[in-house]
Coordinates of C-alpha atoms in Angstrom, one line a residue:
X1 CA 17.6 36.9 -5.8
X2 CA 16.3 37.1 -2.3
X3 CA 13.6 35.0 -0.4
X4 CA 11.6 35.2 3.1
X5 CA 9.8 32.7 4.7
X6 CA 7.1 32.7 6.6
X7 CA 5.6 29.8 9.0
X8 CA 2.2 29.4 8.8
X9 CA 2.2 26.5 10.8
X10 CA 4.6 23.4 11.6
X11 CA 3.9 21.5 8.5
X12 CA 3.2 24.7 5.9
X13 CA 5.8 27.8 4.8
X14 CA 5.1 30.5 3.2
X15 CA 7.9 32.1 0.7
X16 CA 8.3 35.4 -0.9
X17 CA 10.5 35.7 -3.8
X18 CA 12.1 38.8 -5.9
X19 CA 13.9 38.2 -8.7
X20 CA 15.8 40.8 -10.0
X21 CA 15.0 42.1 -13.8
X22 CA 19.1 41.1 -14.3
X23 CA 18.5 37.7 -13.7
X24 CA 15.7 37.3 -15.9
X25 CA 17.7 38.4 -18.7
X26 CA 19.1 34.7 -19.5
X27 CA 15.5 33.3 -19.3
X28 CA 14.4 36.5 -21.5
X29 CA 17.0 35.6 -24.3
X30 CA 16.1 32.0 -24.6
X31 CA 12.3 33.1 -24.4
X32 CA 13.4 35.2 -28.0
X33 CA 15.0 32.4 -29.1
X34 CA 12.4 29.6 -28.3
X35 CA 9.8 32.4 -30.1
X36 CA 12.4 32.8 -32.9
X37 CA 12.0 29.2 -34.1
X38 CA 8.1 28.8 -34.0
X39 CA 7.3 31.6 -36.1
X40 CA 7.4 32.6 -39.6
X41 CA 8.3 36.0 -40.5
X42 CA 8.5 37.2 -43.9
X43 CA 12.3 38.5 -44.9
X44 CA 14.0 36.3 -42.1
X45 CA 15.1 33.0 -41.8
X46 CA 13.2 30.7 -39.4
X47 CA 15.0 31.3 -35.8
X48 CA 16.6 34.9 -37.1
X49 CA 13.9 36.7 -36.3
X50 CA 14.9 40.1 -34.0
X51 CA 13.8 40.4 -30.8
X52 CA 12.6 44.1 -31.8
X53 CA 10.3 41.8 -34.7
X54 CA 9.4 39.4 -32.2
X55 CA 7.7 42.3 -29.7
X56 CA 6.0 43.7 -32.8
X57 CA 4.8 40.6 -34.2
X58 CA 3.6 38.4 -30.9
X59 CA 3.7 41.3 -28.0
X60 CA 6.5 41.5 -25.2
X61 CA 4.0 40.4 -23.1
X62 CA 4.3 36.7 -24.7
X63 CA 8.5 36.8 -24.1
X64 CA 8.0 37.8 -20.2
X65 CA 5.4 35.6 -19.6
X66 CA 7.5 32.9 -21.5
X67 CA 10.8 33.8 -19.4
X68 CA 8.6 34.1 -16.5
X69 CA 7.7 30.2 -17.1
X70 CA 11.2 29.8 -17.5
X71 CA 12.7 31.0 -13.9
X72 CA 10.5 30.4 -12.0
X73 CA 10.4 27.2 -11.0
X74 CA 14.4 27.4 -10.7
X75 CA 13.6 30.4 -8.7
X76 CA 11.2 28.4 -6.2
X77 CA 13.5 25.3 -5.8
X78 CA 16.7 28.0 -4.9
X79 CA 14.4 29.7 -2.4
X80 CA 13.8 26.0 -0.9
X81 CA 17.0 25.4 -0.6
X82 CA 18.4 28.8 0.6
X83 CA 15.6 28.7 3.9
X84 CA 16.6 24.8 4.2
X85 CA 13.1 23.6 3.2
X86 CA 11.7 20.0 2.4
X87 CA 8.5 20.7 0.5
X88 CA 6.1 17.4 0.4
X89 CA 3.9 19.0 -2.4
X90 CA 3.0 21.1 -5.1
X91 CA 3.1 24.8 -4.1
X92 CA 0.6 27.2 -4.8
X93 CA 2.4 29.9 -6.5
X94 CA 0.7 33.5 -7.3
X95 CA 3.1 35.9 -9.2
X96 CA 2.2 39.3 -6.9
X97 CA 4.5 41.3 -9.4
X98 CA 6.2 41.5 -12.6
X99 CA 6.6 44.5 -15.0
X100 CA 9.2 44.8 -17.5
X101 CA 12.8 46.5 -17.0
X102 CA 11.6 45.9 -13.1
X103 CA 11.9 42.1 -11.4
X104 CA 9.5 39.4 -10.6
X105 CA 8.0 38.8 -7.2
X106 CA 5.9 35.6 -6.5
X107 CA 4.7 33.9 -3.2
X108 CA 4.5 30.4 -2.9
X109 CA 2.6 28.1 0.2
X110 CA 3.6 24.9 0.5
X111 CA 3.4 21.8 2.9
X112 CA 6.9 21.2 4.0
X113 CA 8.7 18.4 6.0
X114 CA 8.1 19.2 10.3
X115 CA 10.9 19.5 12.1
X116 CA 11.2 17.1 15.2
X117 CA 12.4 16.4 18.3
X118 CA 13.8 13.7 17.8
X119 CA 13.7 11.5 21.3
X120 CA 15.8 8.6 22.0
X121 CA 15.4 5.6 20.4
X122 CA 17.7 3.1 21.6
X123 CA 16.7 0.2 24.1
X124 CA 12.5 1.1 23.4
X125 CA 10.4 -1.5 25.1
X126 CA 7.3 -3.3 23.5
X127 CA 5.3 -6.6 24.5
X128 CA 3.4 -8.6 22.3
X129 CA 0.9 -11.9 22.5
X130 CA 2.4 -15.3 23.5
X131 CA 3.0 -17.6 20.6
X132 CA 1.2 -20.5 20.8
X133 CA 0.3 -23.4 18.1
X134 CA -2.6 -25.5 20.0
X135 CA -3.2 -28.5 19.3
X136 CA -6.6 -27.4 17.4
X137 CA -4.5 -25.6 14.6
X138 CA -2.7 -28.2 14.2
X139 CA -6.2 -30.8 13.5
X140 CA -7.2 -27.7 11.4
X141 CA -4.8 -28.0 9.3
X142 CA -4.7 -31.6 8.8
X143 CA -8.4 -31.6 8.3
X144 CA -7.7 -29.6 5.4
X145 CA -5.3 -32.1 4.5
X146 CA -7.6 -34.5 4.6
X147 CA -10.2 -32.8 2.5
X148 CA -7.6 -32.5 -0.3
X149 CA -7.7 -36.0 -0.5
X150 CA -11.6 -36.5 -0.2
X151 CA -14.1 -38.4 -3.1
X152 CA -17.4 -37.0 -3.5
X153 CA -20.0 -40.0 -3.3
X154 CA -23.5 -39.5 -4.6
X155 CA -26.3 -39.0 -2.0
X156 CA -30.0 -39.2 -2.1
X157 CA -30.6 -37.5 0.8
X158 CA -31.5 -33.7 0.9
X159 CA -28.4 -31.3 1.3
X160 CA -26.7 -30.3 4.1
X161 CA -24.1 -28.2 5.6
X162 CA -20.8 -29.4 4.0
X163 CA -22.0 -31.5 1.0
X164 CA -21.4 -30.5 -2.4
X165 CA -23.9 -30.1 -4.9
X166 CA -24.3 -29.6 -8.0
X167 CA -26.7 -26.4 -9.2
X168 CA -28.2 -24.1 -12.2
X169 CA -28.6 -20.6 -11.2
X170 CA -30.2 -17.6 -12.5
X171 CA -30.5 -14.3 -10.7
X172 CA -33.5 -12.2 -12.7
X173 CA -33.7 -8.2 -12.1
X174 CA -37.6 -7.1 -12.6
X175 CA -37.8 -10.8 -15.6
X176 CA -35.2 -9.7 -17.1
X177 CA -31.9 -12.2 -16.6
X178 CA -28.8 -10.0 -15.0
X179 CA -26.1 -10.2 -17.3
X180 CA -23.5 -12.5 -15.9
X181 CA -25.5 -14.1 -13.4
X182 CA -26.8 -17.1 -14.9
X183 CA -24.5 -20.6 -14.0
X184 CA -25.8 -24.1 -14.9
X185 CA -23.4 -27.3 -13.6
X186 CA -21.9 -25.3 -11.0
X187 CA -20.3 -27.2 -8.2
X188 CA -20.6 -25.6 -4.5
X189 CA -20.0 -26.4 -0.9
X190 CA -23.2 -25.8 1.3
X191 CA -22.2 -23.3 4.2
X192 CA -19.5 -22.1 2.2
X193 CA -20.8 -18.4 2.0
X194 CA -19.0 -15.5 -0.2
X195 CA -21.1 -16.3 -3.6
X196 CA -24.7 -15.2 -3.0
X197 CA -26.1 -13.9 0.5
X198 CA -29.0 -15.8 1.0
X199 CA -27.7 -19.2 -1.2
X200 CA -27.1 -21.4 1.9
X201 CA -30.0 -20.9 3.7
X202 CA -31.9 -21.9 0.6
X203 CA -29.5 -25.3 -0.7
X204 CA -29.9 -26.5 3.3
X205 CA -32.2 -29.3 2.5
X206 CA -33.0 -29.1 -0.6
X207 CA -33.0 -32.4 -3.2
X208 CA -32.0 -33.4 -6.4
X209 CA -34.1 -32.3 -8.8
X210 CA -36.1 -29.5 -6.6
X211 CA -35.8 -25.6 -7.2
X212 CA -36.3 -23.0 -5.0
X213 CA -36.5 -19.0 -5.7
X214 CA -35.2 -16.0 -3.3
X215 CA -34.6 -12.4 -3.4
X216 CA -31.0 -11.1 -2.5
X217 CA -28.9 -8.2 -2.9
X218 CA -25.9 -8.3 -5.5
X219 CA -22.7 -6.8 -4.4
X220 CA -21.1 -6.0 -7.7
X221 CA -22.1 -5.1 -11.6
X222 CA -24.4 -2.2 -12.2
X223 CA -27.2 -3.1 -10.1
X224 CA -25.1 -3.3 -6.8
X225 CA -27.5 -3.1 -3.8
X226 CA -30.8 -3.5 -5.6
X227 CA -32.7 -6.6 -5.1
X228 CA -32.8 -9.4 -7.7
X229 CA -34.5 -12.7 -7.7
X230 CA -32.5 -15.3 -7.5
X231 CA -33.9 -19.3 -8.5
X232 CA -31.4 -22.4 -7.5
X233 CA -32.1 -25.7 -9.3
X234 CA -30.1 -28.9 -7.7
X235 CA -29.1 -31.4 -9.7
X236 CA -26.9 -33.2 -7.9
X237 CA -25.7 -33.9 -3.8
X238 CA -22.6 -35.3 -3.1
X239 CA -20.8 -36.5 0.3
X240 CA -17.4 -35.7 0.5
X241 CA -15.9 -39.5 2.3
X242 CA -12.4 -38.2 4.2
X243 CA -9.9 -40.6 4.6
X244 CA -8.9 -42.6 7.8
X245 CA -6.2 -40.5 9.7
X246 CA -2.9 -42.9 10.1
X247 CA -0.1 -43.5 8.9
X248 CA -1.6 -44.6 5.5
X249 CA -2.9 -41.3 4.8
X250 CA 0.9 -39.5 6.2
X251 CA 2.3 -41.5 3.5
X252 CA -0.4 -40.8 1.2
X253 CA -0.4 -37.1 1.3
X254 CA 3.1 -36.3 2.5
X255 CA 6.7 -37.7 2.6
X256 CA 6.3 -38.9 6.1
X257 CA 5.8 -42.3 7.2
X258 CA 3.5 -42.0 10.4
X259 CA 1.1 -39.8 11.4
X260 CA 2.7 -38.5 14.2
X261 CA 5.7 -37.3 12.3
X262 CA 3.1 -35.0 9.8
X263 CA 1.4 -33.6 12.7
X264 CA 4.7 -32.7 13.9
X265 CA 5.9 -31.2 10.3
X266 CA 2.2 -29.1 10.4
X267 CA 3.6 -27.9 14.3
X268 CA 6.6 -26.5 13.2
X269 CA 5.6 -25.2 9.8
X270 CA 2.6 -23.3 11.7
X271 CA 5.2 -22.6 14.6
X272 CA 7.3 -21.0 11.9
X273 CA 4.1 -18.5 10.4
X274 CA 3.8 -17.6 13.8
X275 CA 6.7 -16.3 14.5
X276 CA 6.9 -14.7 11.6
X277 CA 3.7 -13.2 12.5
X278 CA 4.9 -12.1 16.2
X279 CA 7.5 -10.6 14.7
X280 CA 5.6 -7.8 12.2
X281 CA 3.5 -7.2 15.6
X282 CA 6.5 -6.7 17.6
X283 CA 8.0 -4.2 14.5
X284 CA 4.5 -2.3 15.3
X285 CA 4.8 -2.2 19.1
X286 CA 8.3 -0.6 19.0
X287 CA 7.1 2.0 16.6
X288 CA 4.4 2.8 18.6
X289 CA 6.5 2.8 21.5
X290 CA 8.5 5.4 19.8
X291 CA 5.0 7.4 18.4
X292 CA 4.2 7.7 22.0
X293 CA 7.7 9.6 23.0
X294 CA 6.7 12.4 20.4
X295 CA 4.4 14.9 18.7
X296 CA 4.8 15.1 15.3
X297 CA 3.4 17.6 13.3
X298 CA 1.5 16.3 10.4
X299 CA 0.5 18.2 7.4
X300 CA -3.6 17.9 7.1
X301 CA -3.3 17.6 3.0
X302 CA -0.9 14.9 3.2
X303 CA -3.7 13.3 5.9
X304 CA -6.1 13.5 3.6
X305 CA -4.9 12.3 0.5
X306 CA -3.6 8.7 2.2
X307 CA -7.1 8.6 4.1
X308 CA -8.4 9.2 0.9
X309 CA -5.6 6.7 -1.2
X310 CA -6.4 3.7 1.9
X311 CA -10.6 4.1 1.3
X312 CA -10.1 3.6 -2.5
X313 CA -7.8 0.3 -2.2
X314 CA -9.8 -0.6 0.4
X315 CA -13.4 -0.3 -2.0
X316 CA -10.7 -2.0 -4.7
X317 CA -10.2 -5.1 -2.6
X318 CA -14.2 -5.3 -1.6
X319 CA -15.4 -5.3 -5.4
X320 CA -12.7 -7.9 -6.5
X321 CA -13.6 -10.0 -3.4
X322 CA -17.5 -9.9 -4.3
X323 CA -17.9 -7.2 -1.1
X324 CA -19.6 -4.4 -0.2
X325 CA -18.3 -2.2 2.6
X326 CA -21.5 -2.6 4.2
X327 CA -21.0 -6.0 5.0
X328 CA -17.7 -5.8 5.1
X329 CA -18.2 -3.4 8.4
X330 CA -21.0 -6.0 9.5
X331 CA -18.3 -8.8 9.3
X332 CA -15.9 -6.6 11.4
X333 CA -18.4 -5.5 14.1
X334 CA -18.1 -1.7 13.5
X335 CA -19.9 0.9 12.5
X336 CA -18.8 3.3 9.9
X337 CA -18.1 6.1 12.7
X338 CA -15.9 3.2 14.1
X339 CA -14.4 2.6 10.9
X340 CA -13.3 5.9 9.8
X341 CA -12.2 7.1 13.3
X342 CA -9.7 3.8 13.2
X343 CA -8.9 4.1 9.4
X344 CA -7.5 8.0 10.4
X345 CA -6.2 7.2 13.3
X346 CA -3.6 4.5 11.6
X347 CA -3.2 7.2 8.9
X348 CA -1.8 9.7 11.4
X349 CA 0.2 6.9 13.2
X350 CA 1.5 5.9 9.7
X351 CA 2.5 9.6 8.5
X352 CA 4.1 10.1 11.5
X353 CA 5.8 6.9 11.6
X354 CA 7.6 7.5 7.8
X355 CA 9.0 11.2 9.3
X356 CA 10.3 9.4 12.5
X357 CA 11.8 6.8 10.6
X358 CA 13.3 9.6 7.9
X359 CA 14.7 11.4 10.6
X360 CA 16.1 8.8 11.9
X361 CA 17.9 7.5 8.6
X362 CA 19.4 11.2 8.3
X363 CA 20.8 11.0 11.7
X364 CA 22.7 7.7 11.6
X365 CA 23.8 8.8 7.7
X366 CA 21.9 6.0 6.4
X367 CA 22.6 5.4 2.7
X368 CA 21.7 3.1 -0.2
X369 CA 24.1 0.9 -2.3
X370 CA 22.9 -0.1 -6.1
X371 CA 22.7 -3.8 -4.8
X372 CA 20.3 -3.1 -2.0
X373 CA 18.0 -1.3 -3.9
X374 CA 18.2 -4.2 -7.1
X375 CA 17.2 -6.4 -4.2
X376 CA 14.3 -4.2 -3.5
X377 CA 12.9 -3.4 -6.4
X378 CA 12.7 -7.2 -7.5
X379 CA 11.2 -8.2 -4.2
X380 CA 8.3 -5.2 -5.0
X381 CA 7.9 -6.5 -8.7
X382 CA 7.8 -10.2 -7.0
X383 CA 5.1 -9.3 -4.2
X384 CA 2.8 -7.5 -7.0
X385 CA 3.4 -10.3 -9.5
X386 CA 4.9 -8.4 -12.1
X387 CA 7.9 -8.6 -14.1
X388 CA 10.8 -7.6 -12.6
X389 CA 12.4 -6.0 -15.7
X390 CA 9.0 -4.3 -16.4
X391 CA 8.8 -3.0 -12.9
X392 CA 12.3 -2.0 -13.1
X393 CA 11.9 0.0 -16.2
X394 CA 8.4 1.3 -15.1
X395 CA 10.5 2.9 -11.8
X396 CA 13.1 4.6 -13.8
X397 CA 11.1 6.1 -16.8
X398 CA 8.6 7.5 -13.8
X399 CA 10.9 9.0 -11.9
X400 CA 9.8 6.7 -8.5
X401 CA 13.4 5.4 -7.7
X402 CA 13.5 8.2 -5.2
X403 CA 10.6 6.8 -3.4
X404 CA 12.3 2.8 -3.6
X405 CA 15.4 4.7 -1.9
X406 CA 13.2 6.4 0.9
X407 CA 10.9 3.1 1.6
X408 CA 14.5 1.4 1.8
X409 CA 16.3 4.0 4.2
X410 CA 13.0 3.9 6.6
X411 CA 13.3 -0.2 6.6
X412 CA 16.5 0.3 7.7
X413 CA 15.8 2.7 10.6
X414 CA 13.3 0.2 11.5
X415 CA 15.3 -2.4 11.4
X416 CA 17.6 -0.4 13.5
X417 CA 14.8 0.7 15.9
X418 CA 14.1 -3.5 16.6
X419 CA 17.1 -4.6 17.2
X420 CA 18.1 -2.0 20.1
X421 CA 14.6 -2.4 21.5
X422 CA 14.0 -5.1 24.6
X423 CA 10.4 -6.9 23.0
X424 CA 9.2 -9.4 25.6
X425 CA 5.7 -11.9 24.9
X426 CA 3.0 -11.8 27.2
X427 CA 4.8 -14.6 29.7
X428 CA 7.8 -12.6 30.0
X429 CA 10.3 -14.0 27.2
X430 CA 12.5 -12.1 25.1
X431 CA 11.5 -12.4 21.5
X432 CA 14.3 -13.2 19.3
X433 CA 14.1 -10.5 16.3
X434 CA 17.7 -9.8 15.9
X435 CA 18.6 -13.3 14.1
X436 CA 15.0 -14.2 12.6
X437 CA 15.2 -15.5 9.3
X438 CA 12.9 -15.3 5.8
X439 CA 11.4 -18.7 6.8
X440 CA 10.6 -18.0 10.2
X441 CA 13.6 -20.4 11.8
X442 CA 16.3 -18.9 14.3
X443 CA 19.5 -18.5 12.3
X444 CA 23.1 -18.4 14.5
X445 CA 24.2 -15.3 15.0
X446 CA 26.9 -14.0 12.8
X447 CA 30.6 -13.2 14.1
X448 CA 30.3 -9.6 14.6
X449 CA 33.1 -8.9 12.4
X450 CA 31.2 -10.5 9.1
X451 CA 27.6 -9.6 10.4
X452 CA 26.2 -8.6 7.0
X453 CA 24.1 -5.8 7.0
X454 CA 20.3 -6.5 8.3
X455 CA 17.7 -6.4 5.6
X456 CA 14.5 -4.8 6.5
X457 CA 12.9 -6.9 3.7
X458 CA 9.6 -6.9 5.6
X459 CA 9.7 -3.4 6.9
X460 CA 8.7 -1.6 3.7
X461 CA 5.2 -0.6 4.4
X462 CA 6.0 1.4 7.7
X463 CA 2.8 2.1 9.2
X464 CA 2.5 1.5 12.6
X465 CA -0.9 -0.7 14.0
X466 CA -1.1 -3.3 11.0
X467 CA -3.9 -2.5 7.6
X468 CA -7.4 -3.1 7.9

């Protein structure tokens, strides 16, 4: 067999195969065969039939074309192999000759993997925000605390931001009730927003006992975006009475006996979150740190289909959270130029990210032991709350392990890419990354002899400025 490749450009190859008629001889015989056992030919056994029978009875054509099916996609994968190519997609494969007694030729175009300068990557420098727990979070968090352990008193006074009340609903497109949208007994916080645009500003001061009708927009079912009318019937206002903060309520509502000392437990557990939190942003600044030594080719299919894969999750996570991207824009200040400029521009960051981080793993020989990618693959099933064994199973029979091993080899070149990097905060200290634990504490640092092997637990998602 012999291949050429052409380079259409850095991320696409072009390959033209011939395959001699001696080679397709193997394939050719197995087509007989194969055709042998489907077909019933009077005077010979099921899977006897001659070959010379065969060609009389179903056409020669139907063998090559069956042999054809046959070799080449063992033909294709040699050819990849022989001009050291990485495809990262289907080809497009057109057969530009075949007759009998003659060879096979066929082109195929394919996206393939870029090759890259690689720049150096030890000892990167990044910087990210201060972290700081004011004492506002922390009253934040107590407050909500607090609210936990609230009663609800009965008021007569009309409502107001932050009562409860309690409320009959019915939203009504041209008389006719919208299926689903009808809720009698309901109990809601005023000012709470995310249930019906417009609902607030109609409950503000509103009494027990009155109703009140406006027209609104729903953001899911099948009349999303058309205007309904919506009437809200109160039948009940409630207070919520918070109690006194001291060291009552710390014994109360934690295992602390003053106050003092749960404010101080709140501090460190928000302390803790933070860090955790600087840390991802400071995984994000080195990458980018290292985006910005390099150009990296990127293949435009491979664009598209994540821009189009991170839209669809996106529209996913809006429906189930009662949104439409509309306001979801309005809520984020941009505009949908804004949006999509952003949303490919962290998709080219992100592709380019995985090939720096592959290339990286190939260079320091990075491998994968059965243990590490158990781990992983529980810790996936875990964070989408599915089985384990299911997920496990699911993985195997699909074929995806190869993809667990990749995501795992890229957290470790990440992981790699961090600890040789110098991150400082905004006032000029050193962020500790090396010996960061799960939990957000600072663990000692192991004897270098025992050091266990880092585990990029939270680096599997290697994109480089964090999701929308």
């Amino acid at each position: 067999m012999k291949s050429a490749v052409e380079t259409l450009s850095p991320t696409r190859a072009k390959l033209t195969v011939e395959v001699p008629f001696e080679e397709l001889k193997p394939s050719l015989d197995a087509a007989y065969q194969k055709i042998a056992k489907q077909i019933n030919v009077p005077g010979f056994r099921r899977g006897k039939v001659p070959p010379q029978v065969i060609d009389r009875q179903v056409g020669r054509g139907v063998v090559l074309d069956e042999a054809v099916n046959e070799v080449l996609p063992k033909a294709y994968v040699e050819a990849l192999q022989e001009n050291n190519l990485t495809p990262l997609a289907q080809p497009e494969i057109e057969v530009t000759k075949f007759e009998d007694n003659d060879g096979l030729e066929f082109t195929a175009e394919v996206d393939v993997k870029p090759e890259i300068d690689l720049p150096a990557y030890d000892g990167l420098e990044a910087s990210v925000d201060d972290l700081a727990v004011t004492d506002e979070d922390v009253a934040e968090q107590v407050d909500a605390l607090r609210e936990r352990f609230g009663t609800l008193i009965d008021v007569e006074r009309p409502a107001q931001d932050g009562d409860f009340v309690v409320i009959d609903l019915v939203a009504t497109n041209d008389g006719e009730v919208v299926d689903g949208a009808e809720i009698s007994g309901f109990s809601y916080k005023v000012g709470n927003g995310g249930m019906i645009e417009g609902l607030d500003e109609a409950l503000a001061g509103m009494a027990v006992g009155e109703e009140k009708t406006f027209t609104t927009q729903l953001v899911s079912g099948d009349l999303v975006g058309q205007d309904v009318e919506v009437a809200v019937k109160v039948t009940q206002v409630q207070e919520q009475e918070l109690p006194e903060l001291d060291d009552e309520f710390a014994q109360e509502a934690s295992e602390f006996d003053t106050l003092d000392e749960l404010r101080e437990d709140v501090r460190e557990r928000l302390t803790r979150g933070k860090r955790l939190e600087q840390a991802a942003a400071a995984r994000d600044a080195v990458l980018e740190a290292l985006l910005e030594k390099t150009e990296v080719p990127l293949p435009e299919t491979m664009v598209t289909e994540e821009l189009n894969a991170r839209r669809a999750n996106l529209e996913q996570q809006l429906q189930l959270s009662g949104l439409t991207l509309e306001k979801y824009l309005e809520d984020e200040k941009q505009t949908q130029e804004e949006f999509e400029a952003d949303l490919e521009r962290r998709v080219r960051d992100a592709v380019a990210a995985q090939f720096l981080l592959d290339e990286i793993a190939d260079k320091e020989e990075m491998g994968v032991d059965q243990g590490e990618l158990t781990q992983h693959m529980i810790r996936r099933a875990q964070q989408s709350g599915q089985d384990p064994q299911e997920f496990v199973n699911h993985m195997f029979e699909h074929n995806h392990v190869p993809e667990l091993v990749q995501e795992i080899r890229r957290g470790k070149a990440l992981q790699l890419l961090v600890e040789g990097a110098t991150v400082t905060d905004a006032s000029g200290n050193v962020v500790e990354l090396k010996n960061l634990q799960a939990d957000g504490t600072i663990g000692e640092p192991a004897p270098e002899a025992e050091a266990p092997e880092a585990e990029a637990a939270d680096a599997e998602e290697t994109e480089a400025p964090a999701e929308a």
